[in-house]
Tab-separated table of C-alpha atoms in Angstrom:
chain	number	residue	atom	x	y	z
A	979	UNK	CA	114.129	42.373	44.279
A	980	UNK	CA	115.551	39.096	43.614
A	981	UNK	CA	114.853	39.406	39.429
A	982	UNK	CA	116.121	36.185	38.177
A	983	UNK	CA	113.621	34.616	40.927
A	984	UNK	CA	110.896	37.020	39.197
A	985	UNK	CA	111.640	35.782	35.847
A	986	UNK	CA	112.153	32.141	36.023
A	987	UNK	CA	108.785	32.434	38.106
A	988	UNK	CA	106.790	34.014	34.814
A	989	UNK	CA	108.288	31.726	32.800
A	990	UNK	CA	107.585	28.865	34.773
A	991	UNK	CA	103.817	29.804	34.530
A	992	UNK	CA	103.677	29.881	31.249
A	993	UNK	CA	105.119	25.893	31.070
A	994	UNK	CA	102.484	25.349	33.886
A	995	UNK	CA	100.020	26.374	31.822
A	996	UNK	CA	101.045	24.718	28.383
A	997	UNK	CA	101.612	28.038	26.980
A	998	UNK	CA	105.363	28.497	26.883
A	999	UNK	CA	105.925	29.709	22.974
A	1000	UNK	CA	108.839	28.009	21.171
A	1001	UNK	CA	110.809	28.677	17.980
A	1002	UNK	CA	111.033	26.560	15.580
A	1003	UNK	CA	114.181	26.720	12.924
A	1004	UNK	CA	112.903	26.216	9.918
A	1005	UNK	CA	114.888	27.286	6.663
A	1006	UNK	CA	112.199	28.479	3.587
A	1007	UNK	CA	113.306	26.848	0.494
A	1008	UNK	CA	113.107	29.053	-2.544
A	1009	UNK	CA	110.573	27.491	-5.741
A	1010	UNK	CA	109.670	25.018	-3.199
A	1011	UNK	CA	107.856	26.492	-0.489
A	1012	UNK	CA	105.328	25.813	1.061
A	1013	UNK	CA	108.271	23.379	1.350
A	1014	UNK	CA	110.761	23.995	4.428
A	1015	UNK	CA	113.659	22.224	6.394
A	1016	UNK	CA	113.104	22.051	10.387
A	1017	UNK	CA	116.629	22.067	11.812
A	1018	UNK	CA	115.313	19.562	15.125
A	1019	UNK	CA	117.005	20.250	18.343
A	1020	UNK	CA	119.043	17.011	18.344
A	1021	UNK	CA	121.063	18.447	15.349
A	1022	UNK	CA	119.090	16.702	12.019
A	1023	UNK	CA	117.216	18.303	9.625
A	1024	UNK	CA	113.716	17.003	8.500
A	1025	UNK	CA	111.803	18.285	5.484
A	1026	UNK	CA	108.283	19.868	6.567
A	1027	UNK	CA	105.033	21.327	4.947
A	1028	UNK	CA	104.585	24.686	6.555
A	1029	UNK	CA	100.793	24.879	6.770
A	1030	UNK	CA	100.189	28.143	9.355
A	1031	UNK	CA	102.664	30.776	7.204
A	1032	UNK	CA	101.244	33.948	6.467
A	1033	UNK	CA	102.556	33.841	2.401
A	1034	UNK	CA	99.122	33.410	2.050
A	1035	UNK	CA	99.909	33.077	-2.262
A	1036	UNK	CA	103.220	31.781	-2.315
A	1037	UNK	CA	104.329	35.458	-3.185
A	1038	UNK	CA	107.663	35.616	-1.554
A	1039	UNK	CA	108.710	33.301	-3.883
A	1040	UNK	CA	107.719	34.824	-7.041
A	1041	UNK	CA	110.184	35.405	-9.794
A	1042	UNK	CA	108.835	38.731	-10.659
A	1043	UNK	CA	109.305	39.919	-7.126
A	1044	UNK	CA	112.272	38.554	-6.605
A	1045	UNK	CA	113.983	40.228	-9.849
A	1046	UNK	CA	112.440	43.532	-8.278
A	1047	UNK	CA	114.390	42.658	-5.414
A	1048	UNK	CA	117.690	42.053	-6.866
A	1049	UNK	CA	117.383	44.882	-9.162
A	1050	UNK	CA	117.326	47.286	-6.647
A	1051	UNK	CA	119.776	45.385	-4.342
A	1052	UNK	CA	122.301	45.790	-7.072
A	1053	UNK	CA	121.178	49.795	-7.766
A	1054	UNK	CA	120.836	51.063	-3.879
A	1055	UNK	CA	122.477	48.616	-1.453
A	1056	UNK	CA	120.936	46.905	1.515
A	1057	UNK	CA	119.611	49.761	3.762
A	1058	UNK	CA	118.193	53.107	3.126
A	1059	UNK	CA	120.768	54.931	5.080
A	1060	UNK	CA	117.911	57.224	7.247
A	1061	UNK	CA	114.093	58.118	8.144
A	1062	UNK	CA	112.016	59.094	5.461
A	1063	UNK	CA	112.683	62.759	6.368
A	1064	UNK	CA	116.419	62.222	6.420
A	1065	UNK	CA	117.640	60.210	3.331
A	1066	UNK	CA	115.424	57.699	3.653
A	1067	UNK	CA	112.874	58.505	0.845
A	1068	UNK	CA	113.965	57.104	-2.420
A	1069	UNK	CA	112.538	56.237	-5.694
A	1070	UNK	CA	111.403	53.087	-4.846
A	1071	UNK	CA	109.333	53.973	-1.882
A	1072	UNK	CA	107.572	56.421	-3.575
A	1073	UNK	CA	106.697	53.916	-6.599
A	1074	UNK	CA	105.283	51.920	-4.057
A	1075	UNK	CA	102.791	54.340	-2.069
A	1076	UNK	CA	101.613	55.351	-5.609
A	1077	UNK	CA	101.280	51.659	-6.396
A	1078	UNK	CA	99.158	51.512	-2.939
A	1079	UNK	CA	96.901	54.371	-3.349
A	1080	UNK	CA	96.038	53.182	-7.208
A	1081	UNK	CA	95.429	49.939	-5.544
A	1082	UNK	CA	92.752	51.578	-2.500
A	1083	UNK	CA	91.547	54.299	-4.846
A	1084	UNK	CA	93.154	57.115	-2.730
A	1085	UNK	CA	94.685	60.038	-3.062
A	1086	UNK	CA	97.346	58.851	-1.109
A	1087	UNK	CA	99.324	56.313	0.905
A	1088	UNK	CA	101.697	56.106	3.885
A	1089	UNK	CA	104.552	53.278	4.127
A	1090	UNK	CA	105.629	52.080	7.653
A	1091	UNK	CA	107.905	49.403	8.572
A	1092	UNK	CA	105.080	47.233	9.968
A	1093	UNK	CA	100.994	47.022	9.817
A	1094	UNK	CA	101.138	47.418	13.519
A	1095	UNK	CA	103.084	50.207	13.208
A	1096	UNK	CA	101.078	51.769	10.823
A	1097	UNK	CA	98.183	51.084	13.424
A	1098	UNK	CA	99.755	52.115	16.249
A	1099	UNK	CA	101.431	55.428	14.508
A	1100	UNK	CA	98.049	56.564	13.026
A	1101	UNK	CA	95.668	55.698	16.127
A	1102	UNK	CA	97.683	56.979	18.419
A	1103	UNK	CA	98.233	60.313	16.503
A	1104	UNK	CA	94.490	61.041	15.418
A	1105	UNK	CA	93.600	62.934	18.366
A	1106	UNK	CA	96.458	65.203	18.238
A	1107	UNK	CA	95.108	65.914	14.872
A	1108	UNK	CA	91.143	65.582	16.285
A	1109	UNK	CA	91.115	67.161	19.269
A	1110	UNK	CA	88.214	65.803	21.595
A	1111	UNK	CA	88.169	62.427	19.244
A	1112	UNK	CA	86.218	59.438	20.748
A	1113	UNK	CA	87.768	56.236	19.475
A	1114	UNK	CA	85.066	53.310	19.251
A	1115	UNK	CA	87.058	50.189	18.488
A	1116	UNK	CA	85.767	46.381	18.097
A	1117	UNK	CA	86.609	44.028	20.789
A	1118	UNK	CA	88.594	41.520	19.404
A	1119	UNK	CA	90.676	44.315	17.563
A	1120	UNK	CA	94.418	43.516	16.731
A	1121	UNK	CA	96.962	44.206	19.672
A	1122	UNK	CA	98.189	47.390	17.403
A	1123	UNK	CA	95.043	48.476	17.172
A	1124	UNK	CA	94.284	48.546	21.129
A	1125	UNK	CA	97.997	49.627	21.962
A	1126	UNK	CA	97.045	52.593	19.152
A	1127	UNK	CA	93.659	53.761	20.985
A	1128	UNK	CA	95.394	52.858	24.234
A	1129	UNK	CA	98.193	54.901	23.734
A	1130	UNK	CA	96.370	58.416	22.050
A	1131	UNK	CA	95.231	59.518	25.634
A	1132	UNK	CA	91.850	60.536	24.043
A	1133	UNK	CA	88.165	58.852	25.237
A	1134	UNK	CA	87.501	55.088	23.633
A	1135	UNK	CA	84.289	53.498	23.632
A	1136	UNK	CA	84.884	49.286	23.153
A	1137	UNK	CA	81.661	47.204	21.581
A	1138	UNK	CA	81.353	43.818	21.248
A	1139	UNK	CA	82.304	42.029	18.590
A	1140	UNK	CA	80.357	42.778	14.709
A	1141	UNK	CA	77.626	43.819	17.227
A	1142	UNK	CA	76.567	46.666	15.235
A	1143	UNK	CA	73.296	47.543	17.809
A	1144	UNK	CA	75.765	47.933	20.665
A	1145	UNK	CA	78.111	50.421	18.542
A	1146	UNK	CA	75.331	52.440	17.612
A	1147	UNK	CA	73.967	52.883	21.415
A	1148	UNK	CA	77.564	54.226	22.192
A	1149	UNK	CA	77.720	56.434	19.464
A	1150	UNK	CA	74.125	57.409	20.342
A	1151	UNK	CA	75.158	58.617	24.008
A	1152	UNK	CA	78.380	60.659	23.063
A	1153	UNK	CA	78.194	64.229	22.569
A	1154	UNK	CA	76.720	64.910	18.881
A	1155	UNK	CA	79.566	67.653	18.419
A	1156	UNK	CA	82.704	65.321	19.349
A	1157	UNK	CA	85.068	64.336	16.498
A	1158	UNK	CA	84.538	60.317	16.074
A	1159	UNK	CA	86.296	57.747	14.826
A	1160	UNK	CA	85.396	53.835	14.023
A	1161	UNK	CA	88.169	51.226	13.914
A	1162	UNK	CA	87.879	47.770	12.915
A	1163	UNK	CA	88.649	44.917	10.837
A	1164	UNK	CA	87.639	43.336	7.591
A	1165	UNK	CA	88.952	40.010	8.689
A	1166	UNK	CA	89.515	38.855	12.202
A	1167	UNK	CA	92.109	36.244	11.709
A	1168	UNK	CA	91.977	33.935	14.638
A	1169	UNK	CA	88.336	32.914	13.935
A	1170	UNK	CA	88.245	33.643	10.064
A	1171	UNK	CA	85.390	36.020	10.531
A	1172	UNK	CA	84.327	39.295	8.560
A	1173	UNK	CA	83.349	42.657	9.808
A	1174	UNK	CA	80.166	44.063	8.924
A	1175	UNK	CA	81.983	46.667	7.074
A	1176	UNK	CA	78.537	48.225	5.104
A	1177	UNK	CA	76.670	48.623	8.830
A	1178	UNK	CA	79.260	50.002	10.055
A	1179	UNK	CA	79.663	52.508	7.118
A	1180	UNK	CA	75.962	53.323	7.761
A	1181	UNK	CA	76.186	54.516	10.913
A	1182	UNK	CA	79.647	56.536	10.641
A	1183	UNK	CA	77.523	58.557	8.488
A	1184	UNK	CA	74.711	58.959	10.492
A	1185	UNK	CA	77.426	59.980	13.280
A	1186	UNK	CA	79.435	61.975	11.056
A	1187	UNK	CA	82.179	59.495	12.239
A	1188	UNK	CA	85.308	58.794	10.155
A	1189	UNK	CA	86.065	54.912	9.233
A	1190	UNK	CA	89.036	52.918	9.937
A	1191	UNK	CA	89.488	49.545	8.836
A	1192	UNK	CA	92.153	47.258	9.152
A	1193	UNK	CA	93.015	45.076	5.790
A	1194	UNK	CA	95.852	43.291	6.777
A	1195	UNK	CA	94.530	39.667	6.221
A	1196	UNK	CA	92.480	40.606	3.206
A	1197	UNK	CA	94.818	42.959	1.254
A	1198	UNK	CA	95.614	41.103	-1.879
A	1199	UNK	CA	93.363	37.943	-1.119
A	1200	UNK	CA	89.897	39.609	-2.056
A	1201	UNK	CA	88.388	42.295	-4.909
A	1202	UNK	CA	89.085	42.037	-8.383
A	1203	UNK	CA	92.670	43.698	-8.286
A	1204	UNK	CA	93.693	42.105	-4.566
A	1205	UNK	CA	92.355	45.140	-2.462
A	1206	UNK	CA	90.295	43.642	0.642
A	1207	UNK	CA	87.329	42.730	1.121
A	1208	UNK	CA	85.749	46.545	0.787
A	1209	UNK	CA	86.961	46.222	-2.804
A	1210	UNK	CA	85.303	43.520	-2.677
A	1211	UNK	CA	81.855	44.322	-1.220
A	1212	UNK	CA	82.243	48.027	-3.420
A	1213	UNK	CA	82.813	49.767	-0.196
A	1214	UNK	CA	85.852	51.586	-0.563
A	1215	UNK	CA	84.797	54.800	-1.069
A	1216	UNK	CA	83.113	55.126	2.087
A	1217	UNK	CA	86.179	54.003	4.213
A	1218	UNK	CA	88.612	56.880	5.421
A	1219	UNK	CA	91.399	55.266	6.239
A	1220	UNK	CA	92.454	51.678	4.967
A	1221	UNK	CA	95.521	49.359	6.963
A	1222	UNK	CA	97.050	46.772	4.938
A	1223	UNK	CA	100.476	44.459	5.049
A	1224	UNK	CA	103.073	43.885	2.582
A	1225	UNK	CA	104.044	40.961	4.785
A	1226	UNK	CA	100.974	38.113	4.678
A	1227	UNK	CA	99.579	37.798	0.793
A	1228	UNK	CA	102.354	40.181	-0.740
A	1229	UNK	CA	104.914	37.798	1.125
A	1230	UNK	CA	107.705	40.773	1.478
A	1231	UNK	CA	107.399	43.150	4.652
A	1232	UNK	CA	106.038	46.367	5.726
A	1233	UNK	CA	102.470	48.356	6.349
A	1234	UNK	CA	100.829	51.110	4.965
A	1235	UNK	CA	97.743	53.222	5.304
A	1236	UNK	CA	95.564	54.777	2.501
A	1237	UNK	CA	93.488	57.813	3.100
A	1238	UNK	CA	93.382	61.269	1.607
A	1239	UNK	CA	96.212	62.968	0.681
A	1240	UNK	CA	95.705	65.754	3.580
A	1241	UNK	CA	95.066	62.875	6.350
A	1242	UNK	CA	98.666	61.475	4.886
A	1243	UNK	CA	100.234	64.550	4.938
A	1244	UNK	CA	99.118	64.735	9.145
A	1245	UNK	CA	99.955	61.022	10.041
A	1246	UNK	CA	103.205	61.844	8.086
A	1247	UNK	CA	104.256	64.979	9.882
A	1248	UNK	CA	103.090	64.394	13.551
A	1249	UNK	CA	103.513	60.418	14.079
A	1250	UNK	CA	106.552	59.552	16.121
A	1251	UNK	CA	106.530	56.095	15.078
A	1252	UNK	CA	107.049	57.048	11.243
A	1253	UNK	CA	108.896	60.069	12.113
A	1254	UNK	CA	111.620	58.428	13.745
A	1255	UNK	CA	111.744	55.032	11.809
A	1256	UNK	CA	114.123	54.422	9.797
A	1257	UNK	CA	112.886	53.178	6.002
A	1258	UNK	CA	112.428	49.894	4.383
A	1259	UNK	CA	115.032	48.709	2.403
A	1260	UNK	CA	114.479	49.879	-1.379
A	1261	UNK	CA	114.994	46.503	-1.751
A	1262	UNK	CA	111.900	45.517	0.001
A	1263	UNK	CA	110.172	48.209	-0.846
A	1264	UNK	CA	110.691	47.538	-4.775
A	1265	UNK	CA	109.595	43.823	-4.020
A	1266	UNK	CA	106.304	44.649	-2.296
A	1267	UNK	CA	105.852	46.860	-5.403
A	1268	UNK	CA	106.459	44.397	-7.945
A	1269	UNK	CA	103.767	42.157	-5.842
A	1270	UNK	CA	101.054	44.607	-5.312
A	1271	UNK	CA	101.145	45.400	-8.854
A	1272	UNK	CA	101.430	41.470	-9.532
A	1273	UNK	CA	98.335	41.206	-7.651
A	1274	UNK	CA	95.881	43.308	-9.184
A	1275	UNK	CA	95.852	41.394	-11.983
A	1276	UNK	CA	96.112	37.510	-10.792
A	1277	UNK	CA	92.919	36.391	-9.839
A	1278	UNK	CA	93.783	32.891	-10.478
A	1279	UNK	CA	95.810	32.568	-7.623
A	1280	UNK	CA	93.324	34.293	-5.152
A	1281	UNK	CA	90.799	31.470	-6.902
A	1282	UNK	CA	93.271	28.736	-6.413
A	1283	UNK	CA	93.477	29.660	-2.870
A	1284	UNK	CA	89.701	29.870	-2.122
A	1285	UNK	CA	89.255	26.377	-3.605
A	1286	UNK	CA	92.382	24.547	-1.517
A	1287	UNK	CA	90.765	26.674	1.925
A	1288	UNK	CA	87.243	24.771	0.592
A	1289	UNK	CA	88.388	21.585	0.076
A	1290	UNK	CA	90.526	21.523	3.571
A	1291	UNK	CA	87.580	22.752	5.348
A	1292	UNK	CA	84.992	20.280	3.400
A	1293	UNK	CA	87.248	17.132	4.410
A	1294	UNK	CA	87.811	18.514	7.915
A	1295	UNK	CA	84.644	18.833	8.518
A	1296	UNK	CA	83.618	15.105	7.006
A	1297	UNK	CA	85.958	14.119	9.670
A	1298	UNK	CA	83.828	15.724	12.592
A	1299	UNK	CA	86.577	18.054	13.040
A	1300	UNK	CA	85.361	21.525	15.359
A	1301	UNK	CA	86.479	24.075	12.425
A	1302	UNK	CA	85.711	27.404	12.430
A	1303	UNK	CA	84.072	28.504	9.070
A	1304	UNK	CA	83.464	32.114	8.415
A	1305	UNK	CA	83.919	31.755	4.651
A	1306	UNK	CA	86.994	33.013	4.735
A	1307	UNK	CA	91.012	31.570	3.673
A	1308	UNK	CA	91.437	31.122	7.260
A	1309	UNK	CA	90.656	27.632	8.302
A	1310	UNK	CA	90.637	27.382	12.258
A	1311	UNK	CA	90.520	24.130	14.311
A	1312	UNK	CA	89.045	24.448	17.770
A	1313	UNK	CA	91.186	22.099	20.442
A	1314	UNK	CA	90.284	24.121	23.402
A	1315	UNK	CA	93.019	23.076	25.390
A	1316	UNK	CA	96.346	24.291	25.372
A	1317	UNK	CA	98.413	21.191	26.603
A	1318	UNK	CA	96.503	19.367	23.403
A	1319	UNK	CA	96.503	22.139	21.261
A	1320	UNK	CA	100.658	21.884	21.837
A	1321	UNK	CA	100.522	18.165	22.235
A	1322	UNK	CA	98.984	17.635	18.322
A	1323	UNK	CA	101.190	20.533	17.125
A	1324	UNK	CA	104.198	19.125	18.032
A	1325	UNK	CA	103.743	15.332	16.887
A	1326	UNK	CA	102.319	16.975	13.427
A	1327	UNK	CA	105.367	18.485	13.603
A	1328	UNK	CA	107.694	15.268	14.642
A	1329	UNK	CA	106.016	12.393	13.265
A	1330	UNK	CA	104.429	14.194	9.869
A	1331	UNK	CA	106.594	17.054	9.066
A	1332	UNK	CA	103.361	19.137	9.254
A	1333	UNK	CA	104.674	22.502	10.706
A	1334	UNK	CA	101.353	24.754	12.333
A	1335	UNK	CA	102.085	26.629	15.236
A	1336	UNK	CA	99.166	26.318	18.410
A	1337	UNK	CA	97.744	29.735	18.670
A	1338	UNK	CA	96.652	30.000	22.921
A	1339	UNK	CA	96.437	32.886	25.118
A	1340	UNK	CA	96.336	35.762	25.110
A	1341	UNK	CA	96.031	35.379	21.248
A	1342	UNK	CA	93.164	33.969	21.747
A	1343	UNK	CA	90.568	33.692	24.835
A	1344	UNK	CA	91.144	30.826	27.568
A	1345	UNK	CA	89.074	28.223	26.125
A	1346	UNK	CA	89.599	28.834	22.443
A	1347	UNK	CA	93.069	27.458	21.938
A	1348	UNK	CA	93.164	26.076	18.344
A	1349	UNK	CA	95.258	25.225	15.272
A	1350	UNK	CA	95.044	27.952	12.689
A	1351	UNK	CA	95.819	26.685	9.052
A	1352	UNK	CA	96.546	28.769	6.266
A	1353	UNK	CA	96.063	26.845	2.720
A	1354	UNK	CA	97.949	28.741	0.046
A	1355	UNK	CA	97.629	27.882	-4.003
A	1356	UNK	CA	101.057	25.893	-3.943
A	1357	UNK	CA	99.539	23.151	-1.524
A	1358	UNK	CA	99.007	20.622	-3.492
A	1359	UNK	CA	96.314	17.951	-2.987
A	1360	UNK	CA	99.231	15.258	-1.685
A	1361	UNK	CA	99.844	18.103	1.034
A	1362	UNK	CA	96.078	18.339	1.646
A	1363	UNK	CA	95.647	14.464	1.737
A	1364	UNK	CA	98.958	13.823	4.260
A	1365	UNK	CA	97.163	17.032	6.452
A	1366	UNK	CA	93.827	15.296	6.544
A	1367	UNK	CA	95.007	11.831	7.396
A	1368	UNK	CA	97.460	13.144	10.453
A	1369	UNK	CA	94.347	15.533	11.942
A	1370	UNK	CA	92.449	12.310	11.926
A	1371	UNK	CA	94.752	10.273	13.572
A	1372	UNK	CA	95.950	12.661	16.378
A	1373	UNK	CA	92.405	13.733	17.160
A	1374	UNK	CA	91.788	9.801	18.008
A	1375	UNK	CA	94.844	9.725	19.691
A	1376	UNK	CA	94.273	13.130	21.968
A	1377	UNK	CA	90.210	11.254	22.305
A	1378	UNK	CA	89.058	15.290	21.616
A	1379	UNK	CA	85.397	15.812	20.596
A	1380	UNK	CA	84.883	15.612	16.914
A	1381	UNK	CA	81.196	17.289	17.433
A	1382	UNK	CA	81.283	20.214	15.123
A	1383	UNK	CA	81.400	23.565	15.892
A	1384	UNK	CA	78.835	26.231	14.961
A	1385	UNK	CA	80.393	29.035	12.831
């Protein structure tokens, strides 16, 4: 086989089809982000706006995380030197699962180097744990999520998306004495949208199934100490196992899950992909403390936020801009094409300094390509204004649709 031949021809269909991914260089400028510099490919630098980062409050700049930080830089070093089994469990990583579990009112909490690895460790691992276990997982799950279910060798039942009637028909024509399981989200990201978390609830206790919900773009952007939306809606109790990020609002790195200490304890001693990881940083880990616990207290920055996603979505929309509006931080833009999607990400880029990355396939369905904006509390309404005025212009320029899109 002729591999370079094989290679330059996938590649080559991905320019075809005005997908090809690029990097951008940008360089994060501390106190002044959502502030960046874009190192161009002819050499110069250009100051940019970064409007699609995942820092959803400005929290990897924080001064109180950042003394964490350096604090235990200074005490431990940069790594942690091994697993969590072997010399990898410090201090500082146990402050912060007892930080988590406080914050998910659980007994418990497991730290992994990633939310997908938390969701692929702990999916994949339930039904060594349940034998028998039928998975039933929402279709537009995260990519850990299906590589999780995918990857546990056990039976998995898909329903459509939030349709809660279709879920319980599949759970109604399993075996009544088969271990279950439920996993989904709280917040689908790509289209801003919220699971039907109390429904689903319902029927995992008509089912005797156990819940699993993933908070990764909720955990410290909803509830009244930064928990997700189940905080939010008072559901917490009835969810079994909770995923959340330290990367997105707590703007450090890492995943975790919450559950009961037992289910912990199992994930912890049979998982492969925590056994054999080696640990955050303490650093990290004591930064993504000194957020969470940051967090539960600061509702004025999950308020600012709310009010800057509003107002971007409000003028949008006066614009006859297609957004996508679930209610949620997330503030899609439907293009619908990659080439344009690409085309009016790149001059944002070039000719306003506005950096947001096109989100296409297989992100998102052929069809549904679309600009993905994530306001934060440190836009500022010069930022909004200079975002608003460029979306209008390149949307005349591209001749796209400005008829609005249903939510």
């Amino acid at each position: 086989m002729k591999f370079e031949t094989a290679i330059d021809a996938a590649l080559n269909q991905l320019h075809v089809e005005g997908r090809y991914r690029t990097f951008i260089d940008i360089e994060r400028q501390k106190d002044q982000f959502p502030k960046a510099v874009w190192s161009r490919p002819d050499g110069e630098k250009q100051d940019i706006t970064v409007w699609c980062g995942n820092d959803y409050l400005g929290m990897g700049q924080n001064p109180v995380v950042l003394a964490a930080m350096h604090e235990a830089l200074d005490a431990t070093g940069a790594g942690s030197g091994g697993t969590r089994n072997i010399s990898g469990t410090t201090a500082y990583h146990k402050r912060l699962e007892a930080s988590l579990a406080d914050l998910h009112q659980k007994q418990a909490a497991l730290l992994f180097t990633s939310a997908y690895i938390a969701n692929d460790a702990t999916l994949s691992t339930l039904p060594k744990l349940f034998p028998g276990l039928i998975i039933y997982s929402d279709a537009l799950n995260h990519a850990s999520m299906i590589e999780g279910v995918r990857r546990n060798g056990g039976a998995k039942r898909i329903f459509r998306h939030n349709d809660v009637a279709h879920l319980r028909e599949l759970l109604a024509a399993d075996d009544p004495e088969a271990p279950k399981l439920i996993a989904f989200e709280s917040i689908y990201s790509m289209d801003g949208d919220f699971g039907p978390i109390e429904a689903i609830c319902d029927l995992a206790d008509e089912f005797g199934a156990l819940t699993y919900i993933d908070e990764v773009h909720a955990v410290g952007m909803y509830g009244p100490r930064g928990a997700g939306v189940a905080e939010r809606d008072g559901l917490m109790h009835r969810i079994d196992i909770i995923n959340g990020t330290l990367a997105k609002a707590y703007g450090v790195m890492g995943g975790y899950i919450a559950a009961s200490a037992k289910m912990c304890d199992a994930i912890r001693s049979y998982a492969p992909g925590f056994i054999f990881t080696t640990s955050l940083p303490p650093a990290v880990a004591a930064g993504a403390a000194a957020s969470v616990e940051y967090l539960k207290t600061a509702q004025h920055l999950r308020h600012k936020q709310q009010d800057h996603a509003r107002i971007l979505k409000l003028r949008l929309r006066g614009l006859g801009l297609p957004i996508i509006d679930h209610g949620s931080h997330i503030v899609p833009v439907h293009v619908g094409d990659p080439v344009h999607c690409k085309a009016i990400s790149d001059m944002l880029l070039t000719d306003y300094g506005i950096y947001v990355q096109p989100i296409n396939f297989p992100t998102v369905p052929r069809g549904t390509e679309r600009l993905r904006f994530t306001p934060s509390p440190v836009h500022d309404s010069k930022m909004i204004d200079r975002l608003v005025h460029a979306m209008d212009g390149l949307w005349s320029h591209c001749a796209l649709n400005r008829a609005e899109m249903s939510a």
